[in-house]
Amino acid sequence: MIPNPLRDPRDRRLPRVPEPCALVVFGITGDLARKKLLPAVYDLANRGLLPTNFALLGFARRDWGDTEFAELARDAIRQHARTPWREEVWERLAGSVHFVQGSFDDDTAFDELAEALGELEGSHGIGGNAAFYLSIPPSMFPVVLKQMQRTGMAENTAGRWRRVVVEKPFGTDLASSRELNALVDSVFSADDVFRIDHYLGKETVQNLLALRFANSLFEPIWNGHHVDSVQITMAEDVGIGGRASFYEKTGAARDVLQNHLLQLLALTAMEEPVEFSAEEIRTEKLKVLRAVSLPEDLATSAIRGQYEQGWLAGQRAKGYRQEDGVADDSTTETYAAVRLGVETRRWAGVPFYLRAGKRLPRRVTEIALVFKRAPHLPFADTDTEELGNNQLVVRVQPDEGVTLKFGSKVPGSVMEVRDVSMDFLYGEQFTETSPEAYERLLLDVLLGDATLFPRNAEVEASWAVIDPLEEFWAGSDPEPYRAGEWGPRAADAMLAAEGRRWRRP
Ligand SMILES: NC(=O)c1ccc[n+]([C@@H]2O[C@H](COP(=O)([O-])OP(=O)(O)OC[C@H]3O[C@@H](n4cnc5c(N)ncnc54)[C@H](OP(=O)(O)O)[C@@H]3O)[C@@H](O)[C@H]2O)c1
C-alpha cells in the first residue's frame, strides 16, 4: 500500500506532551476552576503529560499573591484530583503557579498579566505560547476579549501560539451566539478558539466513534432500515443546587439540549469521516446538525416540565419553585423532551427522542438505539410476551459501557423467549481508569488538537434547532412532574401516541 502523506507519521500510542507553554485561567477562584480545572492540571502533571517548561497563571479579583493562590490550588487538588497525591508532583507544579490580581475592566491588571507572560518566557522558558481559559461569567467575555486584544496578548506572532478556551453557554439563542462568535473571531483566529463541551471529552462518547467505525458488526444495521428510533437521555437526580440565578434564565433546553444532547445526536447520526481529524469529524457533525428537523406539531412533540415537591432516594425533595432564588411563579423548565428527525438517506423517518431533566429518579446519560422488531416470530404469542425490541445502549455515565439487549430462550422444557442483556463495562475490561473529561480536553487545547471541540457553525446550527422550541414555549407553563418521577405525563404520551415508550434506565 502507498503510505498516505496526509497521515501523521508519529506513533499515536506514544504519550503526547505539549510544547512549552503557559495556561492562564481567568476566574481561577470560581467553582469550575476549583473542581475541574486545577485538579485536571495536576492529574496531567502526575501522568507526565505537561511540558517541563510550564506555567499556570490565575487571574481574579481577590487580594492575593502567589502563595495564597498556591494554597487554593493545593486544597482544590487534594479534594478533587482523580490521581493519587504525590508531594513531588505538587512541589514541581507549585513552583510554576502565579497569581495576577485585578478586575476585568482594570487596564493595569491586564498590562501586568501581559508583562508576567513576558517574564515567564525568561524564567520558565514557555516560548511565548499561552492558552487563555475563560472560566468566567459569559457577560464578562466581551470585556476580557477586548483586554486581550488591547494588550496584544491574543496575537499569534511568529514562533508562538495563543489560544482561547470558551466555556458554555455559547450565547442564549442563535442571534447572541452569532454575536459572541463574531466577537471571539475578531480577536482570535478560528483555529485558535476551543469551545468546551465537556461531554465530548468523555471516554464513552469517543468510544461511540470506535464502536461505529472500528467494527464491522454495527455499521450495517446503523440506519433506518434496522433502527426503529433513537433515545438520548440525560437524567440528573439533583436539583439546581445554588445555581438559581443562572438556571432561572436558562432552563433545561438551553442548558444541556442545545449542546450536550445535540452533540451526542450528531455523533450517533454522522457519516464516517474520511479520517479521524478535527476537520473531518467536525464537518460530518455539522452536516447532521444542519439536517435536523423539528416535528410539525410542537404541541405534542416538544414537552417541557418543571419538578414539584416529591421523594427521591427516601428523602423529601423541594419543588423547583420552592428552591432558593427561584420565583414563585417561575416558568423555567427543568425537563425538556423533543422528537427530532434527521433528514438524510440513512435516517429519514427515524425519530430521535431527546430528553433531559433534573430531579429524575437517577443520574444517567445514555444513547439507545432501539431496533425494529423481527418481521416474523415463529413462536406462539404467549412464548414472547416478555420480548421487547433489541436495543444497543451506549452508557455515557455512570457505569460507562455498552449494553446489548436481545431475546433469549428461558431455560426449561418449554419455548419461552425473554429479553437478556450483554454488558461491556469499561471498569471491568480495562485496568486504567478513564481520564476526566477536563483532563483530556485541557491536554488537547495545549496540543492544539481541536477534534473534540465544536466549531462555531455547529453551535449556530444547534441554536437554530433550539430557537423555535423556545419561541413556542415562551409564555406557557411547563407541565408539572413530581421529583423522583421520570418527567411529565405529556412526555410519556408523546411516545405512546407513536406506539413507543421511554426506556427506564
Ligand atoms: N461550574 C461548573 O460546573 C460549570 C459547568 C459548565 C460551564 N461552566 C461555565 O464556566 C464559567 C465559570 O463558571 P463558575 O461556576 O466557575 O463561575 P463562578 O464560580 O461564578 O466564578 C467566576 C469567576 O470569575 C471571577 N470574576 C467574576 N467577575 C470578575 C471580574 N469583574 N473581574 C475579575 N474576575 C471576575 C470570579 O473571581 P472573584 O474571586 O474575583 O469573584 C471567579 O473566579 C461560566 O461561563 C460557566 O457558565 C461552569
Coordinates of C-alpha atoms and ligand atoms in Angstrom, one line a residue:
M1 CA 0.0 0.0 0.0
I2 CA 1.3 3.5 -0.8
P3 CA 1.5 5.5 2.5
N4 CA -0.8 8.4 2.8
P5 CA 1.4 11.6 3.3
L6 CA -1.6 13.3 5.0
R7 CA -1.5 10.9 7.9
D8 CA 0.5 11.7 11.0
P9 CA 3.6 9.5 10.9
R10 CA 4.1 9.6 14.7
D11 CA 3.2 6.5 16.7
R12 CA -0.1 7.6 18.3
R13 CA 0.4 5.3 21.3
L14 CA 3.3 7.4 22.5
P15 CA 2.2 9.9 25.1
R16 CA 1.5 13.3 23.6
V17 CA 3.2 16.1 25.5
P18 CA 2.6 19.7 24.6
E19 CA 5.3 22.3 23.7
P20 CA 6.5 24.6 26.5
C21 CA 3.6 26.9 27.3
A22 CA 1.5 28.8 29.9
L23 CA -2.1 28.2 30.9
V24 CA -3.9 31.4 32.0
V25 CA -7.2 30.9 33.8
F26 CA -9.5 33.9 34.2
G27 CA -11.8 33.2 37.1
I28 CA -9.4 30.9 38.9
T29 CA -11.2 31.3 42.2
G30 CA -14.5 30.1 40.7
D31 CA -16.3 26.8 41.1
L32 CA -15.3 25.3 37.8
A33 CA -11.6 26.2 38.3
R34 CA -11.5 24.6 41.8
K35 CA -13.5 21.5 41.0
K36 CA -12.3 20.7 37.5
L37 CA -9.5 22.8 36.0
L38 CA -6.9 22.8 38.8
P39 CA -7.4 19.1 39.5
A40 CA -7.1 18.4 35.8
V41 CA -3.8 20.3 35.6
Y42 CA -2.4 18.3 38.5
D43 CA -3.6 15.0 37.0
L44 CA -1.9 15.8 33.8
A45 CA 1.3 16.7 35.7
N46 CA 1.0 13.5 37.6
R47 CA 0.8 11.5 34.4
G48 CA 3.8 13.2 33.0
L49 CA 1.8 14.9 30.3
L50 CA 2.7 18.5 31.0
P51 CA 5.9 20.0 29.4
T52 CA 8.8 20.6 31.7
N53 CA 8.6 24.3 30.8
F54 CA 5.1 25.1 32.0
A55 CA 3.4 27.9 34.0
L56 CA -0.1 28.3 35.4
L57 CA -1.4 31.8 35.9
G58 CA -4.6 32.6 37.8
F59 CA -6.5 35.8 37.4
A60 CA -9.2 37.1 39.8
R61 CA -10.2 40.0 41.9
R62 CA -9.2 39.0 45.4
D63 CA -6.2 40.5 47.0
W64 CA -3.9 37.5 46.8
G65 CA -0.3 36.7 45.9
D66 CA 1.3 33.6 44.5
T67 CA 1.4 31.9 48.0
E68 CA -2.4 32.3 48.6
F69 CA -3.1 31.0 45.1
A70 CA -0.8 28.0 45.6
E71 CA -2.8 27.2 48.8
L72 CA -6.1 27.4 47.0
A73 CA -4.7 25.2 44.2
R74 CA -3.3 22.6 46.7
D75 CA -6.7 22.4 48.6
A76 CA -8.7 22.1 45.3
I77 CA -6.4 19.4 44.0
R78 CA -6.3 17.4 47.2
Q79 CA -10.1 17.5 47.3
H80 CA -10.9 16.8 43.6
A81 CA -8.0 15.3 41.8
R82 CA -8.5 11.9 40.1
T83 CA -5.0 10.6 40.5
P84 CA -3.2 9.9 43.8
W85 CA -1.5 12.7 45.7
R86 CA 2.3 12.9 45.2
E87 CA 4.1 15.6 47.0
E88 CA 6.9 15.8 44.5
V89 CA 4.5 16.4 41.6
W90 CA 2.8 19.1 43.6
E91 CA 6.2 20.7 44.6
R92 CA 7.1 20.9 40.9
L93 CA 3.7 22.4 39.9
A94 CA 3.7 24.8 42.9
G95 CA 6.9 26.3 41.5
S96 CA 5.1 27.3 38.3
V97 CA 1.9 28.9 39.7
H98 CA 1.4 32.7 39.7
F99 CA -1.5 35.0 40.6
V100 CA -2.4 38.2 38.9
Q101 CA -4.9 40.3 40.9
G102 CA -7.4 42.6 39.2
S103 CA -10.8 43.2 37.8
F104 CA -11.6 42.5 34.1
D105 CA -12.2 46.2 33.5
D106 CA -8.8 47.1 35.1
D107 CA -6.3 48.0 32.3
T108 CA -3.4 48.0 34.7
A109 CA -4.1 44.4 35.8
F110 CA -4.1 43.2 32.1
D111 CA -0.9 45.1 31.5
E112 CA 0.6 43.3 34.5
L113 CA -0.6 40.0 33.1
A114 CA 1.0 40.7 29.7
E115 CA 4.2 41.6 31.5
A116 CA 4.0 38.4 33.6
L117 CA 3.7 36.3 30.5
G118 CA 6.8 38.1 29.0
E119 CA 8.8 37.4 32.2
L120 CA 7.8 33.8 32.2
E121 CA 9.5 33.4 28.8
G122 CA 12.7 34.1 30.6
S123 CA 12.1 32.4 33.9
H124 CA 10.2 29.3 32.8
G125 CA 11.1 29.1 29.1
I126 CA 7.4 29.0 28.0
G127 CA 8.4 30.0 24.5
G128 CA 5.7 32.7 24.3
N129 CA 3.0 30.1 24.0
A130 CA -0.2 30.5 26.0
A131 CA -3.8 29.3 26.3
F132 CA -6.3 31.6 27.9
Y133 CA -9.2 29.8 29.7
L134 CA -12.3 32.0 30.1
S135 CA -13.8 30.4 33.3
I136 CA -15.9 33.4 33.9
P137 CA -19.5 34.6 33.7
P138 CA -20.4 34.9 30.0
S139 CA -21.4 38.5 30.4
M140 CA -17.7 39.2 31.0
F141 CA -16.5 37.6 27.7
P142 CA -16.5 40.9 25.7
V143 CA -14.6 42.8 28.3
V144 CA -11.9 40.2 28.7
L145 CA -11.5 39.5 25.0
K146 CA -11.2 43.3 24.3
Q147 CA -8.5 43.5 27.0
M148 CA -6.6 40.7 25.4
Q149 CA -6.8 42.4 22.1
R150 CA -5.7 45.8 23.5
T151 CA -2.6 44.3 25.2
G152 CA -1.7 42.2 22.1
M153 CA -2.0 39.0 24.2
A154 CA -4.1 37.3 21.6
E155 CA -1.6 37.7 18.8
N156 CA 0.0 34.7 17.2
T157 CA 3.2 36.3 16.2
A158 CA 5.9 34.3 14.5
G159 CA 7.0 31.3 16.5
R160 CA 4.4 31.4 19.2
W161 CA 0.8 30.3 19.6
R162 CA -2.0 31.9 21.6
R163 CA -5.3 30.1 22.1
V164 CA -8.6 30.8 23.9
V165 CA -10.9 28.4 25.6
V166 CA -14.6 29.4 25.8
E167 CA -17.0 27.6 28.3
K168 CA -20.7 27.1 27.5
P169 CA -23.1 28.7 27.3
F170 CA -22.2 29.8 23.8
G171 CA -24.9 32.5 23.8
T172 CA -28.5 32.2 24.7
D173 CA -30.0 31.9 21.2
L174 CA -28.9 32.0 17.6
A175 CA -28.5 35.8 17.4
S176 CA -26.4 36.1 20.6
S177 CA -24.3 33.1 19.7
R178 CA -23.5 34.7 16.3
E179 CA -22.6 37.9 18.1
L180 CA -20.3 36.0 20.5
N181 CA -18.7 34.1 17.7
A182 CA -18.1 37.3 15.7
L183 CA -16.5 38.8 18.8
V184 CA -14.3 35.9 19.5
D185 CA -13.3 35.6 15.8
S186 CA -12.4 39.3 15.8
V187 CA -9.7 38.7 18.5
F188 CA -8.6 35.1 17.8
S189 CA -8.3 33.2 14.5
A190 CA -10.9 30.4 14.2
D191 CA -8.3 27.6 14.6
D192 CA -7.2 29.0 17.9
V193 CA -10.7 29.0 19.5
F194 CA -11.6 26.0 21.6
R195 CA -15.3 25.7 22.7
I196 CA -15.6 23.3 25.6
D197 CA -18.4 20.8 25.5
H198 CA -17.1 18.6 28.3
Y199 CA -19.3 15.7 27.2
L200 CA -17.0 15.3 24.1
G201 CA -14.1 14.7 26.5
K202 CA -15.8 11.7 28.0
E203 CA -14.2 8.4 27.1
T204 CA -17.6 6.7 26.2
V205 CA -18.5 9.5 23.8
Q206 CA -15.3 8.9 21.9
N207 CA -16.0 5.2 22.1
L208 CA -19.2 5.8 20.1
L209 CA -16.9 6.5 17.2
A210 CA -14.8 3.5 17.9
L211 CA -17.9 1.3 18.2
R212 CA -19.3 2.5 14.9
F213 CA -16.2 2.9 12.7
A214 CA -13.7 0.3 14.1
N215 CA -16.1 -2.6 13.9
S216 CA -17.9 -4.3 11.0
L217 CA -20.7 -5.5 13.2
F218 CA -22.7 -2.4 13.9
E219 CA -22.5 -0.1 10.9
P220 CA -24.6 -2.3 8.5
I221 CA -27.5 -2.0 10.9
W222 CA -26.9 1.6 11.9
N223 CA -29.6 3.1 9.8
G224 CA -33.4 3.5 9.3
H225 CA -33.7 0.1 7.7
H226 CA -33.0 -1.5 11.0
V227 CA -33.3 1.2 13.7
D228 CA -36.8 2.0 14.8
S229 CA -35.9 5.0 16.9
V230 CA -33.1 6.5 19.0
Q231 CA -33.4 7.8 22.5
I232 CA -30.9 10.1 24.0
T233 CA -31.3 10.7 27.7
M234 CA -29.5 12.9 30.2
A235 CA -31.1 12.4 33.6
E236 CA -30.0 14.0 36.8
D237 CA -31.2 13.2 40.2
V238 CA -30.0 16.5 41.6
G239 CA -31.9 19.8 41.5
I240 CA -30.4 23.2 40.7
G241 CA -28.2 23.5 43.8
G242 CA -27.1 27.1 44.3
R243 CA -27.4 28.0 40.7
A244 CA -30.9 29.6 40.7
S245 CA -29.8 32.9 39.1
F246 CA -28.2 31.1 36.2
Y247 CA -30.9 28.4 35.8
E248 CA -33.9 30.7 36.0
K249 CA -32.9 32.5 32.8
T250 CA -31.6 29.3 31.1
G251 CA -33.7 26.2 31.6
A252 CA -33.0 22.6 30.5
A253 CA -33.2 23.1 26.7
R254 CA -30.6 26.0 26.7
D255 CA -28.5 24.4 29.4
V256 CA -28.0 20.9 28.0
L257 CA -30.2 20.1 25.0
Q258 CA -28.5 22.8 22.8
N259 CA -25.0 21.5 23.5
H260 CA -24.5 18.0 25.1
L261 CA -27.6 16.2 23.7
L262 CA -27.3 17.6 20.2
Q263 CA -23.6 16.8 20.1
L264 CA -24.5 13.2 21.1
L265 CA -27.1 13.1 18.4
A266 CA -24.5 14.4 15.8
L267 CA -22.0 11.7 16.8
T268 CA -24.7 9.0 16.7
A269 CA -26.1 10.0 13.3
M270 CA -23.0 11.3 11.4
E271 CA -21.4 9.5 8.4
E272 CA -17.9 8.0 8.6
P273 CA -15.3 10.8 8.5
V274 CA -12.6 10.4 5.8
E275 CA -10.1 10.3 8.7
F276 CA -10.1 10.9 12.4
S277 CA -9.1 14.5 12.3
A278 CA -10.7 17.7 13.7
E279 CA -11.6 19.0 10.2
E280 CA -13.2 15.8 9.0
I281 CA -15.1 14.9 12.2
R282 CA -16.5 18.4 12.7
T283 CA -17.5 18.5 9.0
E284 CA -19.6 15.3 9.4
K285 CA -21.2 16.5 12.7
L286 CA -22.1 19.8 11.1
K287 CA -23.9 18.1 8.2
V288 CA -26.1 16.2 10.7
L289 CA -26.9 19.3 12.8
R290 CA -27.9 21.1 9.6
A291 CA -30.2 18.1 8.7
V292 CA -32.1 18.1 12.0
S293 CA -35.8 18.8 11.6
L294 CA -38.4 19.7 14.2
P295 CA -41.7 18.0 14.3
E296 CA -44.7 19.7 12.6
D297 CA -46.8 19.6 15.8
L298 CA -44.7 21.1 18.6
A299 CA -47.6 20.9 21.0
T300 CA -47.4 17.1 21.1
S301 CA -43.8 16.6 20.3
A302 CA -41.9 19.2 22.3
I303 CA -42.6 18.9 26.0
R304 CA -41.2 20.8 28.9
G305 CA -41.7 20.2 32.5
Q306 CA -40.9 21.5 36.0
Y307 CA -40.4 19.4 39.1
E308 CA -42.7 19.7 42.1
Q309 CA -42.1 18.5 45.6
G310 CA -41.6 14.8 45.8
W311 CA -39.4 12.0 47.1
L312 CA -36.0 10.9 45.9
A313 CA -34.0 8.1 47.4
G314 CA -36.1 8.2 50.5
Q315 CA -35.6 11.9 51.0
R316 CA -38.2 14.6 50.6
A317 CA -37.2 16.9 47.7
K318 CA -38.4 20.5 47.3
G319 CA -40.3 21.6 44.2
Y320 CA -38.4 23.9 41.8
R321 CA -40.5 27.0 42.7
Q322 CA -39.5 26.4 46.4
E323 CA -35.8 26.4 45.7
D324 CA -33.8 29.4 47.0
G325 CA -33.7 32.2 44.4
V326 CA -36.5 30.8 42.2
A327 CA -39.6 32.9 41.6
D328 CA -42.9 31.6 43.0
D329 CA -44.4 31.7 39.5
S330 CA -41.3 30.7 37.6
T331 CA -42.0 29.1 34.2
T332 CA -38.4 27.9 33.6
E333 CA -38.3 24.2 32.5
T334 CA -36.3 21.7 34.5
Y335 CA -37.2 19.0 32.0
A336 CA -37.3 19.1 28.2
A337 CA -38.1 16.3 25.7
V338 CA -38.4 16.7 21.9
R339 CA -38.8 14.4 18.9
L340 CA -36.4 15.4 16.2
G341 CA -35.8 14.0 12.7
V342 CA -32.5 13.8 10.8
E343 CA -33.3 14.3 7.1
T344 CA -30.6 12.2 5.5
R345 CA -30.9 9.0 3.5
R346 CA -29.6 7.0 6.5
W347 CA -32.1 8.4 9.0
A348 CA -35.2 9.6 7.1
G349 CA -38.3 8.6 9.1
V350 CA -36.4 7.6 12.3
P351 CA -37.4 9.6 15.3
F352 CA -34.7 10.8 17.6
Y353 CA -36.2 11.4 21.0
L354 CA -34.1 13.6 23.2
R355 CA -34.8 14.3 26.9
A356 CA -33.0 16.0 29.8
G357 CA -34.3 16.6 33.2
K358 CA -33.5 17.3 36.8
R359 CA -34.8 15.5 39.9
L360 CA -35.4 12.4 37.9
P361 CA -35.0 9.0 39.7
R362 CA -31.4 8.6 38.9
R363 CA -28.3 10.1 37.3
V364 CA -27.7 8.6 33.9
T365 CA -26.7 9.7 30.4
E366 CA -27.2 7.2 27.6
I367 CA -27.8 6.8 23.9
A368 CA -30.1 3.9 23.0
L369 CA -30.7 2.6 19.5
V370 CA -34.0 0.7 19.5
F371 CA -34.2 -1.8 16.7
K372 CA -37.2 -2.8 14.7
R373 CA -38.9 -6.0 15.8
A374 CA -38.2 -9.2 13.9
P375 CA -40.5 -9.2 10.9
H376 CA -41.8 -12.6 11.8
L377 CA -41.8 -14.6 15.1
P378 CA -42.4 -18.4 14.6
F379 CA -43.4 -18.7 18.2
A380 CA -46.8 -18.6 19.9
D381 CA -47.7 -15.1 21.2
T382 CA -47.5 -16.3 24.8
D383 CA -43.9 -17.5 24.3
T384 CA -42.7 -14.0 23.6
E385 CA -44.8 -11.9 25.9
E386 CA -41.6 -10.6 27.7
L387 CA -39.7 -9.9 24.5
G388 CA -39.1 -6.2 23.6
N389 CA -37.2 -4.6 20.8
N390 CA -33.5 -5.3 20.5
Q391 CA -31.5 -2.4 21.9
L392 CA -28.0 -1.2 21.8
V393 CA -27.3 1.2 24.7
V394 CA -24.2 3.3 25.0
R395 CA -23.9 4.4 28.6
V396 CA -22.1 7.7 28.8
Q397 CA -22.3 8.0 32.6
P398 CA -22.1 6.5 35.2
D399 CA -21.0 2.8 34.7
E400 CA -19.6 3.7 31.3
G401 CA -20.0 0.9 28.9
V402 CA -22.2 -0.6 26.2
T403 CA -25.2 -3.0 26.7
L404 CA -26.9 -5.1 24.0
K405 CA -30.4 -6.2 24.8
F406 CA -31.8 -9.2 22.9
G407 CA -34.2 -12.1 23.2
S408 CA -33.0 -15.4 24.6
K409 CA -34.7 -18.7 25.5
V410 CA -35.6 -19.1 29.2
P411 CA -34.1 -22.4 30.4
G412 CA -36.7 -25.2 30.7
S413 CA -38.7 -27.6 28.7
V414 CA -41.0 -25.0 27.1
M415 CA -40.1 -22.4 24.5
E416 CA -40.2 -19.1 26.2
V417 CA -38.2 -16.1 25.0
R418 CA -37.3 -13.1 27.2
D419 CA -35.0 -10.1 27.0
V420 CA -31.5 -10.5 28.3
S421 CA -28.5 -8.1 28.4
M422 CA -24.9 -8.5 27.3
D423 CA -22.7 -5.9 29.0
F424 CA -19.4 -4.3 28.3
L425 CA -18.2 -2.2 31.3
Y426 CA -15.2 0.0 31.0
G427 CA -14.3 -0.6 34.6
E428 CA -14.1 -4.4 34.1
Q429 CA -12.3 -4.6 30.8
F430 CA -9.6 -2.0 31.3
T431 CA -7.3 -1.6 34.4
E432 CA -6.6 2.0 33.6
T433 CA -9.3 4.4 34.8
S434 CA -10.6 6.9 32.2
P435 CA -9.2 10.4 32.4
E436 CA -11.6 13.1 33.5
A437 CA -13.2 15.0 30.5
Y438 CA -11.5 18.2 31.5
E439 CA -8.1 16.5 31.7
R440 CA -8.4 15.2 28.2
L441 CA -9.7 18.5 26.8
L442 CA -7.1 20.7 28.5
L443 CA -4.4 18.5 27.1
D444 CA -5.9 18.8 23.7
V445 CA -6.0 22.6 24.0
L446 CA -2.3 22.7 24.9
L447 CA -1.6 20.3 22.0
G448 CA -3.7 22.3 19.6
D449 CA -5.9 19.4 18.7
A450 CA -9.4 20.7 18.1
T451 CA -11.1 17.3 17.2
L452 CA -13.3 17.3 20.4
F453 CA -14.3 20.9 20.3
P454 CA -17.4 22.1 18.4
R455 CA -16.9 24.6 15.6
N456 CA -18.9 27.8 15.7
A457 CA -21.0 26.7 12.8
E458 CA -22.1 23.6 14.9
V459 CA -23.0 25.9 17.8
E460 CA -25.1 28.1 15.5
A461 CA -26.8 25.1 13.8
S462 CA -27.7 23.8 17.3
W463 CA -29.3 27.1 18.3
A464 CA -31.3 27.0 15.0
V465 CA -32.9 23.8 16.4
I466 CA -33.5 25.3 19.9
D467 CA -34.8 28.8 19.0
P468 CA -38.2 27.6 17.5
L469 CA -38.7 25.5 20.7
E470 CA -38.1 28.4 23.0
E471 CA -40.4 30.6 20.9
F472 CA -43.1 28.0 21.0
W473 CA -42.7 27.5 24.8
A474 CA -42.5 31.3 25.6
G475 CA -45.2 32.4 28.0
S476 CA -46.6 29.0 28.6
D477 CA -46.4 27.0 31.9
P478 CA -44.3 23.9 31.9
E479 CA -46.0 20.6 32.7
P480 CA -45.5 19.6 36.3
Y481 CA -43.9 16.3 37.4
R482 CA -43.1 15.1 40.9
A483 CA -39.4 15.0 42.0
G484 CA -38.4 11.3 41.7
E485 CA -40.6 10.6 38.6
W486 CA -39.4 10.2 35.1
G487 CA -40.8 13.6 33.8
P488 CA -44.2 14.8 33.0
R489 CA -47.0 12.6 31.7
A490 CA -47.1 14.5 28.4
A491 CA -43.6 13.2 27.6
D492 CA -44.9 9.6 28.0
A493 CA -47.9 10.4 25.9
M494 CA -45.6 11.8 23.1
L495 CA -44.1 8.3 22.7
A496 CA -47.2 6.3 23.5
A497 CA -49.0 8.1 20.6
E498 CA -46.4 6.6 18.3
G499 CA -46.6 3.1 19.9
R500 CA -43.3 3.5 21.8
R501 CA -42.2 4.2 25.3
W502 CA -39.2 5.7 27.1
R503 CA -36.6 3.5 28.4
R504 CA -36.4 3.4 32.2
P505 CA -32.6 3.2 32.6
Ligands
LIG1 N1 -19.3 25.3 37.5 C1 -19.5 24.4 36.5 O1 -19.5 23.2 36.8 C2 -19.7 24.9 35.1 C3 -20.1 23.9 34.2 C4 -20.2 24.3 32.8 C5 -19.9 25.6 32.5 N2 -19.5 26.5 33.4 C6 -19.1 27.8 32.9 O2 -17.8 28.2 33.4 C7 -17.7 29.5 33.7 C8 -17.2 29.7 35.1 O3 -18.2 29.1 36.0 P1 -18.0 29.1 37.5 O4 -19.1 28.2 38.0 O5 -16.6 28.7 37.9 O6 -18.3 30.6 37.9 P2 -18.1 31.3 39.3 O7 -17.9 30.3 40.4 O8 -19.1 32.4 39.5 O9 -16.7 32.0 39.1 C9 -16.5 33.2 38.4 C10 -15.0 33.6 38.5 O10 -14.9 34.8 37.7 C11 -14.2 35.8 38.5 N3 -14.8 37.1 38.2 C12 -16.1 37.4 38.0 N4 -16.3 38.7 37.7 C13 -15.0 39.2 37.7 C14 -14.5 40.5 37.4 N5 -15.2 41.5 37.1 N6 -13.1 40.6 37.4 C15 -12.3 39.6 37.7 N7 -12.8 38.3 38.0 C16 -14.1 38.2 38.0 C17 -14.5 35.4 39.9 O11 -13.4 35.9 40.7 P3 -13.6 36.6 42.1 O12 -12.9 35.6 43.1 O13 -12.7 37.8 42.0 O14 -15.0 36.8 42.4 C18 -14.5 33.9 39.9 O15 -13.1 33.4 39.9 C19 -19.0 30.1 33.3 O16 -19.0 30.6 32.0 C20 -20.0 29.0 33.4 O17 -21.1 29.1 32.7 C21 -19.4 26.1 34.7

